[in-house]
Amino acid sequence: MTDIDAPVRLLVIGAGSRGGQAYAGWCLEHPEAAVVTGIADTDERRLASVGDAHGVPATRRYTDWRAALTRQGPWDAVVVATPDRMHVDPTLRALEHGYDVLLEKPIAPTPSELDRLIAAAKDRPGAITVSHVMRYTEFFNALKRLLDDGTIGDLQGIQHAEHIAYWHFAHSYVRGNWHRTADSSPMLLAKACHDIDILRWLVGSPCIAVSSFGDRRHFRIENAPPGSTDRCVDGCAVAATCPYNAHRFYVEQLAGVETWPVSVITDDPSPEGRLKALRETDYGRCVYRMDNDVVDHQTTSLRYANGVTASLVVSAFTEQNTRVITMMGSHGELNADLESGRIEVVRFGDSVPEVAGLPPAERQVEQVSNDRAGHSGGDAGLMADFAERTRRRRAGRPVQAAPSAFEESLESHWVAFAAERSRQNGTVEYL
């Protein structure tokens, strides 16, 4: 078997829901393309679980990523899926050893950390691929194709909304790893750098100005209902009516689910294991009594160099967990929903004005097949592309830049940092 045919060998740093499940899990489904030959994680239970699943020998299981990167190892590339605040150092070390890196977003939690990576990567263009997985989905590629084909004329503006879903926000941004900016990053960067990146890609022009408004309005102690308790399992008087009741969510509603989000709170998905997690971890705490500080609703306005404007709304207060986008052009509009995969095409020349009193024109609808798992197929697309490019690089063949190459992904982070300054200071930020 030649280098171009052999599966690529990966060191996965961070064996959580992204590294251990999404990326390493893809390797189990596609062993002809990629295999995990090393794993690093501070949690020995995750280390054992993922290591066993991939047959990684004990000598290549590391509780400290530094030990994995002290010298060249039996792998061709490195996946960095550590917590946000731990992205930069392992990536720098991997670059020093000459590895290409698949880096979980966000790239870095602060401008200064981002500058460190920029300096290190300047001599290795294309070495870092950022997990901006939306660029790999059939849904957004279909929107890009319709735009580029001139279906709605010249693009004028975009209304884009990320509906996080009330339960998802409570899980990840009130109780979870991203509930405090100092421990992770601003909510817009942590959750919506995907969206900022995809807007830039669709518009096809750099963002030049940003204004943003948002706050932590609801998940505050003063909004705690009378009779609520520190934990949902402590006899909360409003447990029956509170939509954020952790017991109902993790134990009752998700009784048949053992993957995300249950796998985040416990390695024991039995009812007893879930209850233990609710008694001992933040995932059982009252959402109104947490120490969270990230915004729960944010609206950002963006202006691009080509004159296109966009609004981005990111909100916890939605039922659906989806992205909804309206793209307004000089000769039509596109109305689309990621969750359903439905894209409605409206051409003004074919439409009937409402004042005419005639039946509305039939709409053209493109139905995109939507793999609801793994960011609507984006995770799988990212891994397939990264494995193929790593294989070609290893064989000494020409390698094209990734759709989500580091150099392409930087702008979304500068825009997110500018939006956070705008939100905090009440300013319009110019880039």
Tab-separated table of N, CA, C and O in Angstrom, residues 62-181:
chain	number	residue	atom	x	y	z
A	62	TYR	N	-1.937	9.589	26.434
A	62	TYR	CA	-1.229	10.597	27.216
A	62	TYR	C	-2.215	11.424	28.037
A	62	TYR	O	-3.244	11.878	27.524
A	63	THR	N	-1.881	11.636	29.293
A	63	THR	CA	-2.696	12.527	30.125
A	63	THR	C	-2.225	13.970	30.010
A	63	THR	O	-2.863	14.872	30.545
A	64	ASP	N	-1.135	14.192	29.316
A	64	ASP	CA	-0.594	15.539	29.084
A	64	ASP	C	-0.185	15.626	27.618
A	64	ASP	O	0.645	14.831	27.155
A	65	TRP	N	-0.768	16.549	26.884
A	65	TRP	CA	-0.479	16.648	25.459
A	65	TRP	C	1.000	16.926	25.190
A	65	TRP	O	1.526	16.568	24.128
A	66	ARG	N	1.681	17.549	26.151
A	66	ARG	CA	3.111	17.847	25.954
A	66	ARG	C	3.913	16.565	25.783
A	66	ARG	O	4.864	16.523	24.984
A	67	ALA	N	3.545	15.539	26.525
A	67	ALA	CA	4.248	14.264	26.392
A	67	ALA	C	4.046	13.663	25.009
A	67	ALA	O	4.946	13.008	24.471
A	68	ALA	N	2.887	13.888	24.441
A	68	ALA	CA	2.613	13.354	23.097
A	68	ALA	C	3.415	14.073	22.023
A	68	ALA	O	3.684	13.502	20.961
A	69	LEU	N	3.809	15.313	22.301
A	69	LEU	CA	4.496	16.115	21.284
A	69	LEU	C	5.929	16.458	21.680
A	69	LEU	O	6.474	17.458	21.232
A	70	THR	N	6.540	15.625	22.509
A	70	THR	CA	7.949	15.875	22.849
A	70	THR	C	8.859	15.517	21.689
A	70	THR	O	9.964	16.045	21.565
A	71	ARG	N	8.394	14.620	20.828
A	71	ARG	CA	9.195	14.196	19.674
A	71	ARG	C	8.247	13.755	18.563
A	71	ARG	O	7.035	13.689	18.763
A	72	GLN	N	8.799	13.449	17.412
A	72	GLN	CA	7.995	12.945	16.312
A	72	GLN	C	7.339	11.634	16.719
A	72	GLN	O	7.977	10.758	17.314
A	73	GLY	N	6.058	11.487	16.417
A	73	GLY	CA	5.335	10.274	16.763
A	73	GLY	C	4.820	9.560	15.530
A	73	GLY	O	4.956	10.061	14.398
A	74	PRO	N	4.197	8.418	15.714
A	74	PRO	CA	3.663	7.640	14.588
A	74	PRO	C	2.320	8.180	14.100
A	74	PRO	O	1.296	7.489	14.135
A	75	TRP	N	2.302	9.443	13.716
A	75	TRP	CA	1.095	10.054	13.165
A	75	TRP	C	1.489	11.071	12.105
A	75	TRP	O	2.604	11.582	12.068
A	76	ASP	N	0.526	11.350	11.253
A	76	ASP	CA	0.763	12.241	10.117
A	76	ASP	C	0.240	13.646	10.352
A	76	ASP	O	0.667	14.595	9.696
A	77	ALA	N	-0.714	13.796	11.273
A	77	ALA	CA	-1.331	15.096	11.544
A	77	ALA	C	-1.908	15.068	12.955
A	77	ALA	O	-2.047	14.007	13.571
A	78	VAL	N	-2.255	16.254	13.440
A	78	VAL	CA	-2.735	16.401	14.811
A	78	VAL	C	-4.099	17.087	14.818
A	78	VAL	O	-4.306	18.076	14.103
A	79	VAL	N	-5.005	16.546	15.598
A	79	VAL	CA	-6.308	17.167	15.836
A	79	VAL	C	-6.265	17.810	17.216
A	79	VAL	O	-5.999	17.127	18.216
A	80	VAL	N	-6.516	19.118	17.290
A	80	VAL	CA	-6.538	19.826	18.569
A	80	VAL	C	-7.990	20.179	18.890
A	80	VAL	O	-8.591	21.034	18.236
A	81	ALA	N	-8.545	19.491	19.874
A	81	ALA	CA	-9.944	19.699	20.276
A	81	ALA	C	-10.030	19.868	21.787
A	81	ALA	O	-10.930	19.336	22.443
A	82	THR	N	-9.091	20.592	22.343
A	82	THR	CA	-9.055	20.904	23.764
A	82	THR	C	-10.054	22.013	24.077
A	82	THR	O	-10.618	22.630	23.165
A	83	PRO	N	-10.287	22.327	25.363
A	83	PRO	CA	-11.104	23.502	25.691
A	83	PRO	C	-10.534	24.770	25.049
A	83	PRO	O	-9.341	24.854	24.756
A	84	ASP	N	-11.401	25.762	24.842
A	84	ASP	CA	-11.038	26.968	24.095
A	84	ASP	C	-9.730	27.590	24.559
A	84	ASP	O	-8.902	28.009	23.742
A	85	ARG	N	-9.549	27.662	25.870
A	85	ARG	CA	-8.376	28.346	26.417
A	85	ARG	C	-7.090	27.545	26.247
A	85	ARG	O	-6.017	28.042	26.568
A	86	MET	N	-7.197	26.331	25.722
A	86	MET	CA	-6.023	25.481	25.559
A	86	MET	C	-5.764	25.143	24.089
A	86	MET	O	-5.143	24.127	23.775
A	87	HIS	N	-6.226	25.968	23.169
A	87	HIS	CA	-6.042	25.685	21.750
A	87	HIS	C	-4.649	26.042	21.236
A	87	HIS	O	-4.094	25.345	20.381
A	88	VAL	N	-4.098	27.125	21.724
A	88	VAL	CA	-2.927	27.701	21.067
A	88	VAL	C	-1.656	26.898	21.306
A	88	VAL	O	-0.930	26.567	20.355
A	89	ASP	N	-1.334	26.574	22.554
A	89	ASP	CA	-0.042	25.948	22.848
A	89	ASP	C	0.148	24.598	22.154
A	89	ASP	O	1.212	24.369	21.555
A	90	PRO	N	-0.811	23.672	22.206
A	90	PRO	CA	-0.584	22.424	21.469
A	90	PRO	C	-0.493	22.608	19.963
A	90	PRO	O	0.238	21.886	19.287
A	91	THR	N	-1.211	23.593	19.447
A	91	THR	CA	-1.110	23.861	18.009
A	91	THR	C	0.273	24.367	17.658
A	91	THR	O	0.869	23.945	16.645
A	92	LEU	N	0.808	25.261	18.476
A	92	LEU	CA	2.160	25.762	18.239
A	92	LEU	C	3.177	24.631	18.268
A	92	LEU	O	4.078	24.561	17.410
A	93	ARG	N	3.063	23.741	19.241
A	93	ARG	CA	4.006	22.633	19.346
A	93	ARG	C	3.890	21.698	18.135
A	93	ARG	O	4.901	21.221	17.611
A	94	ALA	N	2.667	21.429	17.707
A	94	ALA	CA	2.476	20.570	16.537
A	94	ALA	C	3.093	21.197	15.291
A	94	ALA	O	3.713	20.498	14.476
A	95	LEU	N	2.947	22.502	15.134
A	95	LEU	CA	3.551	23.187	13.997
A	95	LEU	C	5.067	23.088	14.050
A	95	LEU	O	5.729	22.923	13.016
A	96	GLU	N	5.641	23.198	15.237
A	96	GLU	CA	7.089	23.095	15.382
A	96	GLU	C	7.598	21.750	14.879
A	96	GLU	O	8.703	21.658	14.336
A	97	HIS	N	6.796	20.706	15.057
A	97	HIS	CA	7.190	19.366	14.607
A	97	HIS	C	6.848	19.125	13.141
A	97	HIS	O	7.100	18.026	12.623
A	98	GLY	N	6.260	20.116	12.495
A	98	GLY	CA	5.971	19.978	11.077
A	98	GLY	C	4.647	19.340	10.740
A	98	GLY	O	4.390	19.022	9.569
A	99	TYR	N	3.782	19.151	11.730
A	99	TYR	CA	2.484	18.538	11.472
A	99	TYR	C	1.486	19.563	10.959
A	99	TYR	O	1.517	20.735	11.348
A	100	ASP	N	0.569	19.097	10.114
A	100	ASP	CA	-0.625	19.875	9.841
A	100	ASP	C	-1.590	19.666	11.001
A	100	ASP	O	-1.566	18.629	11.671
A	101	VAL	N	-2.454	20.660	11.230
A	101	VAL	CA	-3.323	20.634	12.404
A	101	VAL	C	-4.774	20.895	11.995
A	101	VAL	O	-5.058	21.832	11.243
A	102	LEU	N	-5.663	20.059	12.486
A	102	LEU	CA	-7.090	20.344	12.445
A	102	LEU	C	-7.442	20.945	13.799
A	102	LEU	O	-7.342	20.276	14.833
A	103	LEU	N	-7.826	22.218	13.802
A	103	LEU	CA	-8.011	22.973	15.044
A	103	LEU	C	-9.484	23.280	15.266
A	103	LEU	O	-10.134	23.920	14.434
A	104	GLU	N	-9.998	22.834	16.400
A	104	GLU	CA	-11.383	23.131	16.763
A	104	GLU	C	-11.558	24.642	16.939
A	104	GLU	O	-10.658	25.337	17.423
A	105	LYS	N	-12.722	25.151	16.520
A	105	LYS	CA	-12.998	26.568	16.719
A	105	LYS	C	-13.409	26.801	18.166
A	105	LYS	O	-13.890	25.876	18.839
A	106	PRO	N	-13.274	28.034	18.678
A	106	PRO	CA	-12.587	29.146	18.047
A	106	PRO	C	-11.072	28.927	18.026
A	106	PRO	O	-10.534	28.179	18.837
A	107	ILE	N	-10.414	29.589	17.097
A	107	ILE	CA	-8.964	29.428	16.961
A	107	ILE	C	-8.268	29.771	18.269
A	107	ILE	O	-7.415	29.029	18.752
A	108	ALA	N	-8.635	30.905	18.824
A	108	ALA	CA	-8.046	31.385	20.072
A	108	ALA	C	-9.060	32.285	20.753
A	108	ALA	O	-9.873	32.937	20.088
A	109	PRO	N	-9.044	32.359	22.088
A	109	PRO	CA	-10.079	33.093	22.815
A	109	PRO	C	-9.839	34.586	22.932
A	109	PRO	O	-10.746	35.321	23.321
A	110	THR	N	-8.616	35.063	22.627
A	110	THR	CA	-8.297	36.484	22.775
A	110	THR	C	-7.472	36.946	21.585
A	110	THR	O	-6.794	36.141	20.920
A	111	PRO	N	-7.472	38.253	21.298
A	111	PRO	CA	-6.645	38.760	20.200
A	111	PRO	C	-5.155	38.462	20.376
A	111	PRO	O	-4.461	38.137	19.402
A	112	SER	N	-4.648	38.556	21.594
A	112	SER	CA	-3.224	38.318	21.802
A	112	SER	C	-2.853	36.865	21.517
A	112	SER	O	-1.795	36.578	20.940
A	113	GLU	N	-3.719	35.929	21.909
A	113	GLU	CA	-3.467	34.521	21.616
A	113	GLU	C	-3.548	34.256	20.114
A	113	GLU	O	-2.777	33.458	19.561
A	114	LEU	N	-4.474	34.929	19.462
A	114	LEU	CA	-4.583	34.782	18.011
A	114	LEU	C	-3.316	35.286	17.323
A	114	LEU	O	-2.816	34.666	16.372
A	115	ASP	N	-2.767	36.387	17.815
A	115	ASP	CA	-1.530	36.925	17.245
A	115	ASP	C	-0.381	35.930	17.367
A	115	ASP	O	0.473	35.848	16.474
A	116	ARG	N	-0.340	35.173	18.463
A	116	ARG	CA	0.716	34.173	18.637
A	116	ARG	C	0.652	33.124	17.527
A	116	ARG	O	1.688	32.741	16.964
A	117	LEU	N	-0.543	32.683	17.207
A	117	LEU	CA	-0.681	31.684	16.157
A	117	LEU	C	-0.383	32.252	14.781
A	117	LEU	O	0.222	31.592	13.935
A	118	ILE	N	-0.796	33.486	14.552
A	118	ILE	CA	-0.520	34.123	13.262
A	118	ILE	C	0.979	34.189	13.018
A	118	ILE	O	1.472	33.881	11.922
A	119	ALA	N	1.731	34.570	14.036
A	119	ALA	CA	3.187	34.669	13.906
A	119	ALA	C	3.807	33.310	13.604
A	119	ALA	O	4.716	33.190	12.772
A	120	ALA	N	3.308	32.274	14.267
A	120	ALA	CA	3.877	30.942	14.076
A	120	ALA	C	3.489	30.330	12.738
A	120	ALA	O	4.248	29.526	12.175
A	121	ALA	N	2.317	30.691	12.236
A	121	ALA	CA	1.807	30.058	11.022
A	121	ALA	C	2.230	30.760	9.744
A	121	ALA	O	1.982	30.242	8.647
A	122	LYS	N	2.875	31.917	9.850
A	122	LYS	CA	3.185	32.692	8.644
A	122	LYS	C	4.117	31.947	7.694
A	122	LYS	O	4.070	32.155	6.477
A	123	ASP	N	4.959	31.082	8.256
A	123	ASP	CA	5.877	30.314	7.407
A	123	ASP	C	5.309	28.947	7.031
A	123	ASP	O	5.982	28.165	6.356
A	124	ARG	N	4.090	28.651	7.481
A	124	ARG	CA	3.448	27.366	7.172
A	124	ARG	C	2.038	27.607	6.640
A	124	ARG	O	1.052	27.161	7.216
A	125	PRO	N	1.918	28.334	5.513
A	125	PRO	CA	0.568	28.594	4.985
A	125	PRO	C	-0.155	27.289	4.661
A	125	PRO	O	0.417	26.369	4.068
A	126	GLY	N	-1.402	27.231	5.086
A	126	GLY	CA	-2.209	26.044	4.833
A	126	GLY	C	-2.041	24.935	5.844
A	126	GLY	O	-2.716	23.907	5.752
A	127	ALA	N	-1.164	25.121	6.846
A	127	ALA	CA	-0.901	24.039	7.796
A	127	ALA	C	-2.033	23.860	8.799
A	127	ALA	O	-2.207	22.770	9.349
A	128	ILE	N	-2.799	24.927	9.068
A	128	ILE	CA	-3.891	24.848	10.044
A	128	ILE	C	-5.233	24.877	9.317
A	128	ILE	O	-5.494	25.773	8.514
A	129	THR	N	-6.046	23.885	9.602
A	129	THR	CA	-7.422	23.855	9.119
A	129	THR	C	-8.332	24.080	10.316
A	129	THR	O	-8.250	23.359	11.314
A	130	VAL	N	-9.189	25.082	10.245
A	130	VAL	CA	-10.094	25.424	11.338
A	130	VAL	C	-11.427	24.715	11.111
A	130	VAL	O	-11.916	24.611	9.988
A	131	SER	N	-12.026	24.254	12.177
A	131	SER	CA	-13.268	23.472	12.056
A	131	SER	C	-14.485	24.369	11.868
A	131	SER	O	-15.482	24.258	12.598
A	132	HIS	N	-14.419	25.234	10.870
A	132	HIS	CA	-15.591	26.003	10.465
A	132	HIS	C	-16.404	25.101	9.541
A	132	HIS	O	-16.393	25.238	8.317
A	133	VAL	N	-17.129	24.177	10.157
A	133	VAL	CA	-17.723	23.073	9.425
A	133	VAL	C	-18.880	23.483	8.520
A	133	VAL	O	-19.275	22.729	7.627
A	134	MET	N	-19.443	24.691	8.731
A	134	MET	CA	-20.568	25.088	7.898
A	134	MET	C	-20.173	25.200	6.426
A	134	MET	O	-21.003	25.012	5.536
A	135	ARG	N	-18.911	25.469	6.155
A	135	ARG	CA	-18.460	25.567	4.765
A	135	ARG	C	-18.513	24.218	4.053
A	135	ARG	O	-18.426	24.163	2.829
A	136	TYR	N	-18.634	23.143	4.818
A	136	TYR	CA	-18.625	21.805	4.232
A	136	TYR	C	-20.024	21.221	4.101
A	136	TYR	O	-20.173	20.089	3.645
A	137	THR	N	-21.050	21.957	4.497
A	137	THR	CA	-22.408	21.423	4.430
A	137	THR	C	-22.992	21.606	3.031
A	137	THR	O	-22.708	22.579	2.329
A	138	GLU	N	-23.838	20.662	2.646
A	138	GLU	CA	-24.523	20.769	1.363
A	138	GLU	C	-25.437	21.995	1.352
A	138	GLU	O	-25.609	22.663	0.321
A	139	PHE	N	-26.013	22.309	2.507
A	139	PHE	CA	-26.947	23.426	2.611
A	139	PHE	C	-26.295	24.748	2.224
A	139	PHE	O	-26.778	25.465	1.330
A	140	PHE	N	-25.195	25.102	2.870
A	140	PHE	CA	-24.576	26.391	2.579
A	140	PHE	C	-23.879	26.409	1.225
A	140	PHE	O	-23.778	27.458	0.583
A	141	ASN	N	-23.422	25.262	0.759
A	141	ASN	CA	-22.856	25.216	-0.589
A	141	ASN	C	-23.938	25.435	-1.639
A	141	ASN	O	-23.676	26.033	-2.685
A	142	ALA	N	-25.150	24.966	-1.357
A	142	ALA	CA	-26.257	25.223	-2.283
A	142	ALA	C	-26.594	26.714	-2.321
A	142	ALA	O	-26.839	27.280	-3.396
A	143	LEU	N	-26.610	27.374	-1.155
A	143	LEU	CA	-26.850	28.817	-1.130
A	143	LEU	C	-25.775	29.563	-1.899
A	143	LEU	O	-26.064	30.497	-2.661
A	144	LYS	N	-24.529	29.169	-1.714
A	144	LYS	CA	-23.423	29.817	-2.418
A	144	LYS	C	-23.563	29.640	-3.921
A	144	LYS	O	-23.345	30.589	-4.698
A	145	ARG	N	-23.951	28.449	-4.357
A	145	ARG	CA	-24.129	28.196	-5.784
A	145	ARG	C	-25.243	29.066	-6.365
A	145	ARG	O	-25.086	29.660	-7.450
A	146	LEU	N	-26.368	29.158	-5.652
A	146	LEU	CA	-27.476	29.979	-6.139
A	146	LEU	C	-27.073	31.451	-6.246
A	146	LEU	O	-27.448	32.148	-7.197
A	147	LEU	N	-26.317	31.922	-5.267
A	147	LEU	CA	-25.829	33.297	-5.321
A	147	LEU	C	-24.911	33.517	-6.503
A	147	LEU	O	-25.052	34.474	-7.270
A	148	ASP	N	-23.921	32.629	-6.627
A	148	ASP	CA	-22.920	32.793	-7.687
A	148	ASP	C	-23.521	32.650	-9.071
A	148	ASP	O	-22.998	33.209	-10.043
A	149	ASP	N	-24.626	31.901	-9.176
A	149	ASP	CA	-25.307	31.756	-10.468
A	149	ASP	C	-26.163	32.967	-10.816
A	149	ASP	O	-26.760	33.012	-11.896
A	150	GLY	N	-26.250	33.934	-9.910
A	150	GLY	CA	-27.045	35.127	-10.170
A	150	GLY	C	-28.534	34.905	-10.050
A	150	GLY	O	-29.334	35.686	-10.600
A	151	THR	N	-28.939	33.890	-9.311
A	151	THR	CA	-30.351	33.527	-9.201
A	151	THR	C	-31.205	34.676	-8.678
A	151	THR	O	-32.348	34.850	-9.107
A	152	ILE	N	-30.659	35.466	-7.741
A	152	ILE	CA	-31.438	36.586	-7.178
A	152	ILE	C	-30.795	37.933	-7.516
A	152	ILE	O	-31.028	38.930	-6.847
A	153	GLY	N	-30.003	37.951	-8.576
A	153	GLY	CA	-29.345	39.197	-8.976
A	153	GLY	C	-28.176	39.513	-8.054
A	153	GLY	O	-27.492	38.618	-7.553
A	154	ASP	N	-27.939	40.800	-7.825
A	154	ASP	CA	-26.843	41.227	-6.962
A	154	ASP	C	-27.292	41.192	-5.499
A	154	ASP	O	-28.315	41.777	-5.143
A	155	LEU	N	-26.515	40.543	-4.683
A	155	LEU	CA	-26.834	40.459	-3.264
A	155	LEU	C	-26.795	41.841	-2.629
A	155	LEU	O	-25.843	42.603	-2.820
A	156	GLN	N	-27.845	42.162	-1.865
A	156	GLN	CA	-27.933	43.456	-1.200
A	156	GLN	C	-27.804	43.349	0.319
A	156	GLN	O	-27.136	44.169	0.948
A	157	GLY	N	-28.459	42.349	0.904
A	157	GLY	CA	-28.439	42.227	2.359
A	157	GLY	C	-28.807	40.827	2.806
A	157	GLY	O	-29.371	40.033	2.042
A	158	ILE	N	-28.468	40.521	4.061
A	158	ILE	CA	-28.735	39.206	4.634
A	158	ILE	C	-29.306	39.374	6.039
A	158	ILE	O	-28.819	40.197	6.816
A	159	GLN	N	-30.335	38.596	6.328
A	159	GLN	CA	-30.817	38.442	7.695
A	159	GLN	C	-30.528	37.004	8.109
A	159	GLN	O	-31.054	36.072	7.494
A	160	HIS	N	-29.693	36.846	9.117
A	160	HIS	CA	-29.271	35.510	9.530
A	160	HIS	C	-29.521	35.362	11.021
A	160	HIS	O	-29.157	36.237	11.808
A	161	ALA	N	-30.128	34.251	11.403
A	161	ALA	CA	-30.417	34.002	12.817
A	161	ALA	C	-29.934	32.615	13.196
A	161	ALA	O	-30.223	31.633	12.495
A	162	GLU	N	-29.196	32.546	14.288
A	162	GLU	CA	-28.853	31.248	14.863
A	162	GLU	C	-29.742	31.016	16.068
A	162	GLU	O	-29.617	31.690	17.092
A	163	HIS	N	-30.649	30.063	15.922
A	163	HIS	CA	-31.537	29.665	17.012
A	163	HIS	C	-30.830	28.564	17.802
A	163	HIS	O	-30.745	27.420	17.353
A	164	ILE	N	-30.357	28.902	18.985
A	164	ILE	CA	-29.580	27.938	19.753
A	164	ILE	C	-30.467	26.882	20.399
A	164	ILE	O	-30.032	25.762	20.631
A	165	ALA	N	-31.711	27.208	20.662
A	165	ALA	CA	-32.680	26.367	21.393
A	165	ALA	C	-32.441	26.530	22.883
A	165	ALA	O	-31.313	26.450	23.364
A	166	TYR	N	-33.528	26.755	23.584
A	166	TYR	CA	-33.453	27.061	25.023
A	166	TYR	C	-32.708	25.981	25.801
A	166	TYR	O	-31.911	26.278	26.701
A	167	TRP	N	-32.935	24.703	25.453
A	167	TRP	CA	-32.289	23.599	26.183
A	167	TRP	C	-30.797	23.512	25.858
A	167	TRP	O	-29.977	23.200	26.716
A	168	HIS	N	-30.449	23.787	24.587
A	168	HIS	CA	-29.039	23.752	24.184
A	168	HIS	C	-28.267	24.874	24.860
A	168	HIS	O	-27.149	24.669	25.359
A	169	PHE	N	-28.859	26.060	24.909
A	169	PHE	CA	-28.171	27.174	25.557
A	169	PHE	C	-27.976	26.887	27.042
A	169	PHE	O	-26.897	27.126	27.594
A	170	ALA	N	-29.015	26.377	27.695
A	170	ALA	CA	-28.887	26.057	29.115
A	170	ALA	C	-27.802	25.015	29.343
A	170	ALA	O	-27.013	25.109	30.297
A	171	HIS	N	-27.728	24.026	28.467
A	171	HIS	CA	-26.732	22.962	28.599
A	171	HIS	C	-25.310	23.486	28.411
A	171	HIS	O	-24.425	23.192	29.224
A	172	SER	N	-25.075	24.269	27.362
A	172	SER	CA	-23.708	24.656	27.000
A	172	SER	C	-23.268	26.003	27.556
A	172	SER	O	-22.091	26.164	27.910
A	173	TYR	N	-24.196	26.966	27.662
A	173	TYR	CA	-23.800	28.344	27.936
A	173	TYR	C	-24.288	28.889	29.275
A	173	TYR	O	-23.956	30.018	29.634
A	174	VAL	N	-25.080	28.093	29.997
A	174	VAL	CA	-25.445	28.460	31.362
A	174	VAL	C	-24.797	27.490	32.352
A	174	VAL	O	-24.159	27.910	33.312
A	175	ARG	N	-24.928	26.206	32.063
A	175	ARG	CA	-24.343	25.189	32.945
A	175	ARG	C	-23.014	24.651	32.427
A	175	ARG	O	-22.236	24.087	33.186
A	176	GLY	N	-22.756	24.774	31.133
A	176	GLY	CA	-21.671	24.054	30.495
A	176	GLY	C	-20.345	24.785	30.414
A	176	GLY	O	-20.124	25.817	31.056
A	177	ASN	N	-19.477	24.265	29.564
A	177	ASN	CA	-18.092	24.731	29.488
A	177	ASN	C	-17.944	26.175	29.031
A	177	ASN	O	-16.892	26.787	29.250
A	178	TRP	N	-18.961	26.721	28.387
A	178	TRP	CA	-18.846	28.066	27.817
A	178	TRP	C	-19.667	29.092	28.591
A	178	TRP	O	-20.059	30.112	28.052
A	179	HIS	N	-19.919	28.836	29.884
A	179	HIS	CA	-20.813	29.732	30.627
A	179	HIS	C	-20.104	30.950	31.188
A	179	HIS	O	-20.756	31.892	31.626
A	180	ARG	N	-18.770	30.964	31.149
A	180	ARG	CA	-18.020	32.134	31.623
A	180	ARG	C	-16.974	32.525	30.594
A	180	ARG	O	-16.192	31.692	30.120
A	181	THR	N	-16.959	33.814	30.254
A	181	THR	CA	-16.033	34.298	29.241
A	181	THR	C	-14.587	34.033	29.624
A	181	THR	O	-13.772	33.636	28.781
